[in-house]
mmCIF file of C-alpha atoms in Angstrom:
data_model
loop_
_atom_site.group_PDB
_atom_site.id
_atom_site.type_symbol
_atom_site.label_atom_id
_atom_site.label_comp_id
_atom_site.label_asym_id
_atom_site.label_seq_id
_atom_site.Cartn_x
_atom_site.Cartn_y
_atom_site.Cartn_z
ATOM 1 C CA MET A 1 -30.384 41.099 -11.140
ATOM 2 C CA GLU A 2 -27.777 40.790 -13.608
ATOM 3 C CA PHE A 3 -24.243 40.034 -12.398
ATOM 4 C CA VAL A 4 -22.172 42.361 -13.513
ATOM 5 C CA MET A 5 -18.224 41.756 -13.275
ATOM 6 C CA SER A 6 -15.552 43.890 -12.167
ATOM 7 C CA PRO A 7 -13.065 45.344 -14.724
ATOM 8 C CA ILE A 8 -10.364 43.046 -12.777
ATOM 9 C CA LEU A 9 -12.532 40.198 -13.200
ATOM 10 C CA GLU A 10 -12.571 40.913 -16.669
ATOM 11 C CA VAL A 11 -9.200 42.056 -17.458
ATOM 12 C CA LEU A 12 -8.036 38.404 -15.848
ATOM 13 C CA ILE A 13 -11.053 37.041 -17.745
ATOM 14 C CA GLY A 14 -9.095 38.601 -21.206
ATOM 15 C CA ILE A 15 -5.785 37.424 -20.437
ATOM 16 C CA PHE A 16 -6.816 34.300 -19.488
ATOM 17 C CA PHE A 17 -8.667 33.310 -22.523
ATOM 18 C CA ILE A 18 -6.219 34.294 -24.877
ATOM 19 C CA PHE A 19 -3.725 32.186 -22.823
ATOM 20 C CA SER A 20 -5.680 29.043 -23.261
ATOM 21 C CA LEU A 21 -6.338 29.733 -27.156
ATOM 22 C CA LEU A 22 -2.865 30.395 -27.788
ATOM 23 C CA SER A 23 -2.216 26.862 -26.115
ATOM 24 C CA ILE A 24 -4.635 25.400 -28.027
ATOM 25 C CA LEU A 25 -2.674 26.528 -31.014
ATOM 26 C CA VAL A 26 0.802 25.451 -29.835
ATOM 27 C CA THR A 27 -0.560 22.133 -29.444
ATOM 28 C CA GLN A 28 -1.900 21.553 -32.780
ATOM 29 C CA ILE A 29 1.271 23.168 -34.214
ATOM 30 C CA ASN A 30 2.925 20.365 -32.345
ATOM 31 C CA ALA A 31 0.611 17.850 -33.509
ATOM 32 C CA ILE A 32 1.834 19.073 -36.895
ATOM 33 C CA ILE A 33 5.377 18.762 -36.477
ATOM 34 C CA SER A 34 4.903 15.551 -34.518
ATOM 35 C CA GLN A 35 3.247 14.062 -37.627
ATOM 36 C CA VAL A 36 5.373 16.142 -40.379
ATOM 37 C CA LEU A 37 9.106 14.557 -38.915
ATOM 38 C CA ARG A 38 7.537 11.729 -37.631
ATOM 39 C CA LEU A 39 9.034 12.229 -34.078
ATOM 40 C CA ARG A 40 7.326 9.555 -32.256
ATOM 41 C CA SER A 41 9.456 7.159 -35.236
ATOM 42 C CA GLY A 42 12.326 8.244 -34.139
ATOM 43 C CA TYR A 43 11.969 8.095 -30.240
ATOM 44 C CA LEU A 44 11.170 4.195 -31.135
ATOM 45 C CA MET A 45 14.299 4.212 -33.058
ATOM 46 C CA ASP A 46 16.797 5.371 -30.476
ATOM 47 C CA THR A 47 14.617 3.318 -27.776
ATOM 48 C CA VAL A 48 15.270 0.295 -29.712
ATOM 49 C CA LYS A 49 18.992 1.407 -30.289
ATOM 50 C CA ASN A 50 19.721 1.762 -26.652
ATOM 51 C CA LEU A 51 18.142 -1.338 -25.618
ATOM 52 C CA ILE A 52 20.125 -3.640 -28.673
ATOM 53 C CA HIS A 53 23.491 -1.438 -28.355
ATOM 54 C CA ASP A 54 25.147 -3.711 -31.051
ATOM 55 C CA PRO A 55 25.213 -2.490 -34.148
ATOM 56 C CA GLU A 56 24.920 -5.947 -36.268
ATOM 57 C CA LEU A 57 22.099 -6.770 -34.064
ATOM 58 C CA THR A 58 20.473 -3.645 -34.439
ATOM 59 C CA ALA A 59 20.710 -3.624 -38.128
ATOM 60 C CA ARG A 60 19.163 -7.668 -38.313
ATOM 61 C CA PHE A 61 16.212 -6.471 -36.178
ATOM 62 C CA ILE A 62 14.950 -3.270 -37.392
ATOM 63 C CA THR A 63 15.142 -5.146 -41.132
ATOM 64 C CA HIS A 64 13.286 -8.023 -39.964
ATOM 65 C CA PRO A 65 10.005 -9.370 -41.518
ATOM 66 C CA LEU A 66 7.934 -8.148 -38.048
ATOM 67 C CA ILE A 67 9.396 -4.775 -37.594
ATOM 68 C CA LYS A 68 10.274 -3.060 -40.798
ATOM 69 C CA MET A 69 11.628 -0.026 -39.156
ATOM 70 C CA VAL A 70 13.577 1.430 -41.917
ATOM 71 C CA GLU A 71 13.635 1.445 -45.532
ATOM 72 C CA PHE A 72 16.739 0.151 -47.011
ATOM 73 C CA LYS A 73 16.590 -0.237 -50.199
ATOM 74 C CA ASP A 74 19.627 1.760 -51.098
ATOM 75 C CA VAL A 75 22.313 0.028 -49.038
ATOM 76 C CA GLU A 76 24.763 -0.963 -51.283
ATOM 77 C CA GLY A 77 24.436 -4.404 -52.319
ATOM 78 C CA LEU A 78 21.429 -5.286 -50.854
ATOM 79 C CA GLU A 79 19.272 -3.360 -53.491
ATOM 80 C CA LYS A 80 17.372 -6.878 -54.685
ATOM 81 C CA TRP A 81 16.511 -7.501 -51.187
ATOM 82 C CA ASP A 82 13.268 -7.054 -49.654
ATOM 83 C CA VAL A 83 14.417 -8.720 -45.826
ATOM 84 C CA ILE A 84 17.674 -9.571 -44.880
ATOM 85 C CA LEU A 85 18.171 -13.637 -44.330
ATOM 86 C CA PRO A 86 19.438 -14.652 -40.565
ATOM 87 C CA LYS A 87 22.420 -15.707 -41.921
ATOM 88 C CA GLN A 88 23.053 -13.613 -44.718
ATOM 89 C CA GLU A 89 26.444 -11.368 -43.956
ATOM 90 C CA LEU A 90 26.848 -7.827 -43.263
ATOM 91 C CA THR A 91 29.364 -5.506 -43.920
ATOM 92 C CA LYS A 92 30.169 -3.295 -41.375
ATOM 93 C CA ASP A 93 29.875 -0.442 -44.001
ATOM 94 C CA GLN A 94 26.411 -2.200 -44.614
ATOM 95 C CA ILE A 95 25.512 -1.994 -40.964
ATOM 96 C CA THR A 96 26.228 1.811 -40.692
ATOM 97 C CA GLN A 97 24.039 2.531 -43.940
ATOM 98 C CA ILE A 98 21.087 0.637 -42.475
ATOM 99 C CA VAL A 99 20.956 1.896 -39.401
ATOM 100 C CA GLU A 100 21.179 4.909 -40.640
ATOM 101 C CA ALA A 101 18.443 4.897 -43.274
ATOM 102 C CA GLY A 102 15.740 6.354 -43.742
ATOM 103 C CA ARG A 103 12.864 5.457 -40.860
ATOM 104 C CA SER A 104 9.694 3.694 -42.602
ATOM 105 C CA GLY A 105 7.301 5.686 -40.090
ATOM 106 C CA VAL A 106 6.636 2.426 -37.715
ATOM 107 C CA ASP A 107 5.717 4.646 -34.583
ATOM 108 C CA TRP A 108 4.542 1.273 -32.700
ATOM 109 C CA LEU A 109 6.358 -2.015 -31.745
ATOM 110 C CA ASP A 110 4.659 -4.882 -29.914
ATOM 111 C CA PRO A 111 6.607 -5.693 -27.206
ATOM 112 C CA LYS A 112 6.097 -9.393 -27.524
ATOM 113 C CA ASN A 113 7.330 -8.986 -31.358
ATOM 114 C CA PHE A 114 10.524 -7.305 -30.027
ATOM 115 C CA SER A 115 10.845 -10.119 -27.491
ATOM 116 C CA SER A 116 10.609 -12.782 -29.917
ATOM 117 C CA VAL A 117 12.408 -11.313 -32.848
ATOM 118 C CA LEU A 118 15.344 -10.784 -30.441
ATOM 119 C CA LEU A 119 15.425 -13.873 -28.856
ATOM 120 C CA SER A 120 15.557 -15.377 -32.202
ATOM 121 C CA LEU A 121 18.376 -13.197 -33.371
ATOM 122 C CA ILE A 122 20.278 -14.311 -30.646
ATOM 123 C CA SER A 123 19.813 -17.725 -31.145
ATOM 124 C CA VAL A 124 20.180 -18.503 -35.139
ATOM 125 C CA HIS A 125 23.732 -19.110 -35.259
ATOM 126 C CA GLU A 126 23.601 -21.692 -32.437
ATOM 127 C CA ASP A 127 21.110 -23.736 -33.921
ATOM 128 C CA LYS A 128 24.025 -24.466 -37.084
ATOM 129 C CA LYS A 129 26.684 -25.021 -34.067
ATOM 130 C CA LEU A 130 25.550 -26.588 -31.625
ATOM 131 C CA PHE A 131 22.592 -29.464 -33.629
ATOM 132 C CA VAL A 132 23.459 -29.568 -37.519
ATOM 133 C CA VAL A 133 26.036 -32.376 -36.758
ATOM 134 C CA LEU A 134 23.661 -34.041 -34.726
ATOM 135 C CA ASP A 135 20.974 -33.940 -37.893
ATOM 136 C CA ASP A 136 23.355 -34.709 -40.429
ATOM 137 C CA ILE A 137 23.991 -37.930 -38.804
ATOM 138 C CA ALA A 138 20.365 -38.704 -38.000
ATOM 139 C CA ALA A 139 19.087 -38.246 -41.725
ATOM 140 C CA GLN A 140 21.231 -40.720 -42.187
ATOM 141 C CA MET A 141 19.855 -43.674 -40.550
ATOM 142 C CA ASP A 142 18.691 -46.623 -42.554
ATOM 143 C CA ASN A 143 15.074 -47.213 -40.493
ATOM 144 C CA GLU A 144 12.855 -44.259 -41.940
ATOM 145 C CA GLN A 145 10.484 -43.882 -39.251
ATOM 146 C CA LEU A 146 13.086 -44.107 -36.508
ATOM 147 C CA ARG A 147 14.861 -41.263 -38.901
ATOM 148 C CA ARG A 148 11.570 -39.256 -39.194
ATOM 149 C CA ASP A 149 11.360 -39.467 -34.861
ATOM 150 C CA VAL A 150 14.761 -38.610 -33.841
ATOM 151 C CA ARG A 151 15.095 -35.832 -36.676
ATOM 152 C CA ARG A 152 11.806 -34.577 -34.959
ATOM 153 C CA LYS A 153 13.098 -34.388 -31.922
ATOM 154 C CA ILE A 154 16.132 -32.258 -32.864
ATOM 155 C CA ASN A 155 13.844 -29.712 -34.923
ATOM 156 C CA SER A 156 12.048 -29.669 -31.605
ATOM 157 C CA VAL A 157 15.233 -29.006 -29.364
ATOM 158 C CA VAL A 158 15.975 -26.634 -32.154
ATOM 159 C CA GLU A 159 12.743 -24.926 -32.328
ATOM 160 C CA THR A 160 11.503 -24.677 -28.542
ATOM 161 C CA GLY A 161 15.085 -25.335 -26.664
ATOM 162 C CA GLN A 162 13.288 -28.112 -24.523
ATOM 163 C CA GLY A 163 12.947 -31.524 -25.210
ATOM 164 C CA ILE A 164 16.791 -32.427 -24.973
ATOM 165 C CA ASP A 165 16.258 -34.852 -21.940
ATOM 166 C CA ASP A 166 13.335 -36.788 -24.627
ATOM 167 C CA LEU A 167 16.228 -36.207 -27.516
ATOM 168 C CA VAL A 168 18.508 -38.135 -25.063
ATOM 169 C CA ALA A 169 16.122 -40.683 -24.511
ATOM 170 C CA ALA A 170 14.973 -41.310 -28.163
ATOM 171 C CA ILE A 171 18.476 -41.806 -28.846
ATOM 172 C CA ASN A 172 19.407 -43.913 -26.434
ATOM 173 C CA SER A 173 16.937 -46.016 -27.180
ATOM 174 C CA LEU A 174 17.739 -47.010 -30.724
ATOM 175 C CA PRO A 175 18.736 -50.453 -31.376
ATOM 176 C CA ALA A 176 22.884 -50.847 -31.754
ATOM 177 C CA SER A 177 24.149 -49.076 -34.910
ATOM 178 C CA ALA A 178 27.257 -46.916 -36.158
ATOM 179 C CA HIS A 179 24.358 -43.944 -36.552
ATOM 180 C CA LYS A 180 23.714 -44.857 -32.782
ATOM 181 C CA LYS A 181 26.615 -44.512 -31.765
ATOM 182 C CA ALA A 182 27.439 -41.464 -33.480
ATOM 183 C CA LEU A 183 24.645 -39.415 -31.946
ATOM 184 C CA VAL A 184 25.519 -40.924 -28.888
ATOM 185 C CA ASP A 185 29.200 -39.525 -29.411
ATOM 186 C CA ARG A 186 27.421 -36.277 -30.957
ATOM 187 C CA LEU A 187 25.061 -35.556 -27.749
ATOM 188 C CA ARG A 188 28.026 -36.381 -25.408
ATOM 189 C CA ASP A 189 30.041 -33.155 -27.091
ATOM 190 C CA ILE A 190 26.971 -31.002 -27.088
ATOM 191 C CA SER A 191 26.039 -31.884 -23.469
ATOM 192 C CA LYS A 192 30.189 -30.740 -22.491
ATOM 193 C CA GLU A 193 29.660 -27.901 -24.920
ATOM 194 C CA ILE A 194 26.217 -26.611 -22.632
ATOM 195 C CA GLY A 195 28.151 -27.513 -19.292
ATOM 196 C CA ASP A 196 31.202 -25.759 -19.878
ATOM 197 C CA LYS A 197 28.744 -22.800 -21.009
ATOM 198 C CA GLY A 198 27.032 -23.247 -17.615
ATOM 199 C CA LEU A 199 23.368 -23.442 -19.842
ATOM 200 C CA LYS A 200 20.426 -24.797 -18.121
ATOM 201 C CA THR A 201 18.588 -27.369 -20.477
ATOM 202 C CA ASP A 202 14.730 -25.647 -19.277
ATOM 203 C CA ILE A 203 15.803 -22.347 -21.416
ATOM 204 C CA ASN A 204 16.514 -22.600 -24.916
ATOM 205 C CA VAL A 205 20.106 -23.832 -25.136
ATOM 206 C CA SER A 206 20.752 -22.292 -29.153
ATOM 207 C CA LEU A 207 19.838 -19.040 -27.098
ATOM 208 C CA MET A 208 22.030 -19.735 -24.303
ATOM 209 C CA ALA A 209 24.789 -20.614 -26.562
ATOM 210 C CA GLY A 210 24.029 -17.436 -28.499
ATOM 211 C CA VAL A 211 24.294 -14.977 -25.982
ATOM 212 C CA GLU A 212 28.192 -15.899 -25.776
ATOM 213 C CA TYR A 213 28.271 -14.689 -29.442
ATOM 214 C CA ILE A 214 26.887 -11.152 -28.372
ATOM 215 C CA LYS A 215 29.781 -8.780 -29.365
ATOM 216 C CA ASP A 216 28.076 -5.942 -27.268
ATOM 217 C CA GLN A 217 28.895 -6.324 -23.870
ATOM 218 C CA TYR A 218 25.554 -3.914 -22.315
ATOM 219 C CA LEU A 219 23.819 -6.475 -24.135
ATOM 220 C CA LYS A 220 25.732 -9.437 -23.424
ATOM 221 C CA ASN A 221 25.184 -8.620 -19.476
ATOM 222 C CA ALA A 222 21.851 -7.621 -19.765
ATOM 223 C CA ILE A 223 20.384 -10.462 -21.548
ATOM 224 C CA ASN A 224 22.461 -12.996 -19.530
ATOM 225 C CA THR A 225 20.980 -11.469 -16.674
ATOM 226 C CA ILE A 226 17.795 -12.222 -17.544
ATOM 227 C CA LEU A 227 18.472 -15.461 -18.302
ATOM 228 C CA THR A 228 20.428 -17.110 -15.437
ATOM 229 C CA THR A 229 17.554 -14.899 -13.137
ATOM 230 C CA SER A 230 14.674 -16.805 -15.153
ATOM 231 C CA LYS A 231 13.701 -20.768 -14.816
ATOM 232 C CA THR A 232 11.778 -21.301 -18.148
ATOM 233 C CA LEU A 233 12.129 -19.613 -21.250
ATOM 234 C CA GLU A 234 8.020 -18.366 -20.956
ATOM 235 C CA GLU A 235 9.902 -16.215 -18.167
ATOM 236 C CA VAL A 236 13.018 -14.812 -20.426
ATOM 237 C CA GLU A 237 10.153 -13.537 -23.071
ATOM 238 C CA GLU A 238 8.094 -12.129 -19.991
ATOM 239 C CA LYS A 239 11.217 -10.229 -18.781
ATOM 240 C CA ILE A 240 12.454 -8.973 -22.331
ATOM 241 C CA THR A 241 8.752 -7.753 -23.260
ATOM 242 C CA LYS A 242 8.628 -6.094 -19.308
ATOM 243 C CA TRP A 243 12.326 -4.552 -20.499
ATOM 244 C CA PHE A 244 11.036 -2.937 -23.472
ATOM 245 C CA ASP A 245 7.532 -1.557 -22.376
ATOM 246 C CA ASP A 246 10.061 0.148 -19.481
ATOM 247 C CA ALA A 247 12.672 1.573 -21.508
ATOM 248 C CA ASN A 248 9.304 2.506 -24.197
ATOM 249 C CA TYR A 249 7.526 4.187 -21.100
ATOM 250 C CA LYS A 250 11.128 6.425 -20.084
ATOM 251 C CA SER A 251 11.197 7.096 -24.131
ATOM 252 C CA SER A 252 7.446 8.733 -24.043
ATOM 253 C CA GLU A 253 8.181 10.378 -20.892
ATOM 254 C CA ILE A 254 11.074 12.141 -22.592
ATOM 255 C CA PHE A 255 8.915 12.788 -25.730
ATOM 256 C CA LYS A 256 6.304 14.234 -23.676
ATOM 257 C CA ARG A 257 9.074 16.505 -22.136
ATOM 258 C CA HIS A 258 10.381 17.433 -25.466
ATOM 259 C CA MET A 259 7.463 18.557 -26.767
ATOM 260 C CA LYS A 260 6.996 20.495 -23.812
ATOM 261 C CA TRP A 261 10.125 22.636 -24.750
ATOM 262 C CA TYR A 262 8.496 23.001 -28.209
ATOM 263 C CA SER A 263 5.251 24.289 -26.932
ATOM 264 C CA TYR A 264 7.688 27.149 -25.141
ATOM 265 C CA LEU A 265 9.346 27.521 -28.161
ATOM 266 C CA ILE A 266 6.615 27.645 -30.547
ATOM 267 C CA GLY A 267 5.268 29.540 -28.073
ATOM 268 C CA LEU A 268 7.130 32.408 -27.920
ATOM 269 C CA LEU A 269 7.520 32.249 -31.647
ATOM 270 C CA ILE A 270 3.973 33.158 -31.855
ATOM 271 C CA ALA A 271 3.954 35.512 -29.282
ATOM 272 C CA ILE A 272 6.933 37.707 -31.259
ATOM 273 C CA LEU A 273 5.176 37.214 -34.797
ATOM 274 C CA ILE A 274 1.215 38.152 -33.657
ATOM 275 C CA ASN A 275 2.742 40.221 -30.772
ATOM 276 C CA VAL A 276 0.826 38.338 -27.898
ATOM 277 C CA ASP A 277 2.405 41.205 -24.726
ATOM 278 C CA THR A 278 0.552 40.076 -21.299
ATOM 279 C CA ILE A 279 1.567 43.549 -20.201
ATOM 280 C CA TYR A 280 0.336 45.122 -23.067
ATOM 281 C CA ILE A 281 -3.253 43.394 -23.015
ATOM 282 C CA ALA A 282 -3.380 43.857 -19.383
ATOM 283 C CA LEU A 283 -2.649 47.908 -19.833
ATOM 284 C CA LYS A 284 -5.210 48.039 -22.299
ATOM 285 C CA LEU A 285 -8.036 45.945 -21.180
ATOM 286 C CA TRP A 286 -7.499 48.320 -17.651
ATOM 287 C CA GLU A 287 -7.627 51.135 -19.764
ATOM 288 C CA ASP A 288 -10.346 50.645 -22.031
ATOM 289 C CA PRO A 289 -13.490 49.713 -21.492
ATOM 290 C CA VAL A 290 -14.444 49.237 -24.721
ATOM 291 C CA ILE A 291 -12.039 47.116 -25.878
ATOM 292 C CA ARG A 292 -12.834 44.933 -22.669
ATOM 293 C CA SER A 293 -16.494 44.649 -23.263
ATOM 294 C CA ALA A 294 -15.611 43.558 -26.486
ATOM 295 C CA VAL A 295 -13.258 40.382 -25.283
ATOM 296 C CA ILE A 296 -15.314 39.600 -22.712
ATOM 297 C CA GLU A 297 -18.552 39.376 -25.388
ATOM 298 C CA THR A 298 -16.390 37.265 -27.924
ATOM 299 C CA TYR A 299 -15.630 34.838 -24.654
ATOM 300 C CA ASN A 300 -18.910 35.054 -23.684
ATOM 301 C CA ASN A 301 -19.871 33.588 -27.476
ATOM 302 C CA VAL A 302 -17.088 30.449 -27.422
ATOM 303 C CA ASP A 303 -17.967 27.176 -26.329
ATOM 304 C CA LEU A 304 -14.981 26.416 -23.891
ATOM 305 C CA ASN A 305 -16.046 22.433 -23.937
ATOM 306 C CA GLU A 306 -15.315 22.329 -27.554
ATOM 307 C CA LEU A 307 -12.042 24.452 -27.059
ATOM 308 C CA GLN A 308 -11.067 21.347 -24.696
ATOM 309 C CA ALA A 309 -12.272 18.775 -27.334
ATOM 310 C CA SER A 310 -9.997 20.880 -29.787
ATOM 311 C CA PHE A 311 -6.789 20.559 -27.729
ATOM 312 C CA ASP A 312 -7.183 16.977 -26.595
ATOM 313 C CA GLU A 313 -7.755 16.221 -30.414
ATOM 314 C CA ALA A 314 -4.522 17.751 -30.969
ATOM 315 C CA GLU A 315 -3.136 16.834 -27.900
ATOM 316 C CA ALA A 316 -3.663 13.032 -28.905
ATOM 317 C CA THR A 317 -2.712 13.435 -32.350
ATOM 318 C CA ALA A 318 0.608 14.498 -31.330
ATOM 319 C CA GLU A 319 1.047 11.782 -28.841
ATOM 320 C CA SER A 320 -0.540 8.845 -31.439
ATOM 321 C CA THR A 321 1.439 5.920 -32.553
ATOM 322 C CA ALA A 322 -1.138 5.705 -35.388
ATOM 323 C CA ASP A 323 0.273 5.681 -38.977
ATOM 324 C CA VAL A 324 0.962 8.946 -40.049
ATOM 325 C CA THR A 325 -1.480 10.492 -43.556
ATOM 326 C CA ALA A 326 -1.359 13.219 -45.761
ATOM 327 C CA GLN A 327 -5.087 13.415 -44.238
ATOM 328 C CA GLY A 328 -4.876 13.838 -40.877
ATOM 329 C CA ILE A 329 -1.788 16.721 -41.277
ATOM 330 C CA PHE A 330 -4.355 18.084 -43.708
ATOM 331 C CA SER A 331 -7.007 18.031 -40.985
ATOM 332 C CA THR A 332 -4.923 19.061 -37.869
ATOM 333 C CA SER A 333 -3.192 21.849 -40.496
ATOM 334 C CA GLU A 334 -7.050 23.034 -40.269
ATOM 335 C CA ASP A 335 -7.939 23.029 -37.013
ATOM 336 C CA ALA A 336 -5.058 25.114 -36.329
ATOM 337 C CA ALA A 337 -6.228 27.701 -38.834
ATOM 338 C CA GLY A 338 -9.746 27.548 -37.168
ATOM 339 C CA THR A 339 -7.518 28.047 -34.041
ATOM 340 C CA LEU A 340 -5.353 31.322 -35.175
ATOM 341 C CA ASP A 341 -8.638 32.627 -37.047
ATOM 342 C CA LEU A 342 -10.354 32.923 -33.398
ATOM 343 C CA ILE A 343 -7.405 34.691 -31.632
ATOM 344 C CA LEU A 344 -6.914 36.943 -34.506
ATOM 345 C CA ASP A 345 -10.775 37.814 -34.047
ATOM 346 C CA SER A 346 -10.766 37.878 -30.186
ATOM 347 C CA ARG A 347 -10.768 41.117 -30.359
ATOM 348 C CA VAL A 348 -7.737 41.059 -27.919
ATOM 349 C CA PRO A 349 -5.530 43.956 -28.780
ATOM 350 C CA ILE A 350 -2.605 41.659 -30.096
ATOM 351 C CA GLY A 351 -1.191 42.776 -33.539
ATOM 352 C CA TRP A 352 2.103 44.876 -34.583
ATOM 353 C CA ASP A 353 1.815 48.273 -35.954
ATOM 354 C CA TYR A 354 4.476 50.488 -38.063
ATOM 355 C CA THR A 355 3.696 54.409 -37.972
ATOM 356 C CA ASP A 356 6.490 56.930 -38.716
ATOM 357 C CA LEU A 357 6.244 59.369 -35.397
ATOM 358 C CA SER A 358 8.568 61.478 -35.837
ATOM 359 C CA ALA A 359 6.444 64.492 -36.939
ATOM 360 C CA VAL A 360 4.422 63.744 -33.566
ATOM 361 C CA LEU A 361 7.880 63.463 -31.300
ATOM 362 C CA ALA A 362 9.041 66.797 -33.251
ATOM 363 C CA SER A 363 5.849 68.616 -32.212
ATOM 364 C CA ASN A 364 3.970 66.921 -28.994
ATOM 365 C CA PRO A 365 6.938 64.963 -26.805
ATOM 366 C CA ASN A 366 4.128 63.363 -24.646
ATOM 367 C CA ASP A 367 1.268 62.613 -27.463
ATOM 368 C CA LEU A 368 -0.061 59.064 -26.415
ATOM 369 C CA ARG A 369 0.809 57.274 -29.474
ATOM 370 C CA LEU A 370 4.708 57.891 -28.279
ATOM 371 C CA ARG A 371 3.932 54.871 -25.477
ATOM 372 C CA ASP A 372 2.088 52.368 -27.862
ATOM 373 C CA SER A 373 4.917 49.172 -27.738
ATOM 374 C CA HIS A 374 2.621 47.731 -30.648
ATOM 375 C CA ASN A 375 4.264 50.447 -32.864
ATOM 376 C CA ILE A 376 7.588 49.243 -34.112
ATOM 377 C CA TRP A 377 8.393 52.654 -34.866
ATOM 378 C CA ASN A 378 8.662 53.238 -30.816
ATOM 379 C CA LEU A 379 10.799 50.359 -30.768
ATOM 380 C CA ILE A 380 14.024 51.255 -33.322
ATOM 381 C CA PRO A 381 16.711 52.058 -30.958
ATOM 382 C CA GLY A 382 16.997 56.040 -31.737
ATOM 383 C CA ASN A 383 13.433 56.808 -32.924
ATOM 384 C CA ASN A 384 11.718 57.022 -29.232
ATOM 385 C CA PRO A 385 13.778 58.549 -26.290
ATOM 386 C CA ASN A 386 12.082 55.937 -24.354
ATOM 387 C CA TRP A 387 12.441 52.724 -26.938
ATOM 388 C CA VAL A 388 14.949 50.891 -23.676
ATOM 389 C CA TRP A 389 12.355 50.837 -21.514
ATOM 390 C CA MET A 390 9.332 50.106 -24.105
ATOM 391 C CA PHE A 391 11.740 47.683 -25.450
ATOM 392 C CA GLY A 392 12.939 45.994 -21.932
ATOM 393 C CA LEU A 393 8.846 46.023 -21.015
ATOM 394 C CA LYS A 394 7.793 43.953 -24.377
ATOM 395 C CA ILE A 395 10.508 41.510 -23.950
ATOM 396 C CA PHE A 396 9.053 40.580 -20.574
ATOM 397 C CA GLY A 397 5.157 40.830 -21.796
ATOM 398 C CA ILE A 398 6.545 38.399 -24.054
ATOM 399 C CA LEU A 399 8.313 35.927 -21.929
ATOM 400 C CA ALA A 400 5.346 36.391 -19.937
ATOM 401 C CA THR A 401 2.993 34.922 -22.412
ATOM 402 C CA THR A 402 5.359 32.194 -23.325
ATOM 403 C CA LEU A 403 5.636 31.073 -19.894
ATOM 404 C CA ALA A 404 1.744 31.478 -19.242
ATOM 405 C CA VAL A 405 1.428 29.200 -22.723
ATOM 406 C CA GLY A 406 3.570 26.319 -21.253
ATOM 407 C CA GLN A 407 1.586 25.754 -18.936
ATOM 408 C CA GLY A 408 -1.309 24.093 -21.599
ATOM 409 C CA ALA A 409 -4.426 24.589 -22.395
ATOM 410 C CA PRO A 410 -6.287 22.510 -19.471
ATOM 411 C CA PHE A 411 -4.970 24.332 -16.957
ATOM 412 C CA TRP A 412 -6.131 27.955 -18.350
ATOM 413 C CA PHE A 413 -9.584 26.072 -19.228
ATOM 414 C CA ASN A 414 -10.269 25.305 -15.378
ATOM 415 C CA ILE A 415 -9.593 28.723 -14.428
ATOM 416 C CA LEU A 416 -11.798 29.981 -16.616
ATOM 417 C CA LYS A 417 -14.457 26.816 -16.522
ATOM 418 C CA GLN A 418 -14.703 28.404 -12.379
ATOM 419 C CA ILE A 419 -14.841 31.703 -13.158
ATOM 420 C CA ARG A 420 -17.693 31.235 -15.517
#
């Protein structure tokens, strides 16, 4: 025996079906907006700025060769530079221009790169302050083999922050000379600086000293906390990596929440533009079995799995951190156009009409056409004596559609699959 749906079930299917199609279209439009405006790039930039805080350090970070988050060729005085050198001086105006420069479209950073680049920028100035004199003295030693050995150990300390004990032992083992005395005296000065600042010799000394020169108190406190609770440089890098990961996760959640609000806004605009009025649709489907049967026929001919795949692809594109391409935007736009065509061809009673019913109102005030809210003429103040009531229902119906679309396509797919 052939199963016959009840009119109520057919009405519900028609409504849920249009909700699912609209939800797909909204997600596809979100993906297009996200790609064109490079929204993920903006959220990543905000994450970096919120973590680093310090404008100059931020400017140096986002222009670092491993990061390259901005295009800064138009910054006054830096036109000829492809990168900013670690010890290159920057003016306040240049820093502001760099931080506010056009984004390069980077949507994702390797957390390990964030950690290593940030640490290198913090410690870069202290390398010279702590060890340059020591290296200059060693460079003047007469014995080439001893000179190379000492300078190699100095460079190792500068690069890794570790091996100070080996350096001290190497200098103490040198034969007595004026150079040895100068090296020992400079080591004593460095040890005093390290002791005065409470630095640990098992963590990068240049880094720990560099923290003292961070201008922004927020970043200074954050890095100091990480350093003082870490035993090794590797542990420091791991904690900064996790710090960035956590901040990036929060940024992604904010991005998703904002995209949810975009969905409501886009859903509202679409509902208004093509007049997707939930109340009107429900009444029409209930009153007209021909329209109801046509919608059910369209629904039965649609593959819900294909619709699900279209939604999944659009959602993945909207949240993707891959490079944005013109081909990708064009492909998503084509998908959105196809979904819009499916909505318009669904036979669900949507769309606007305009017919002047002045003559009808004068001759037959009870004519059913005067109750049709699809006809814009009926909603214009002064045209129809019931325009206020009809306009109020129209607003309610449009808002109902907007809220429904905001639930997302998967919600409606699950219901439709259970019914089917």
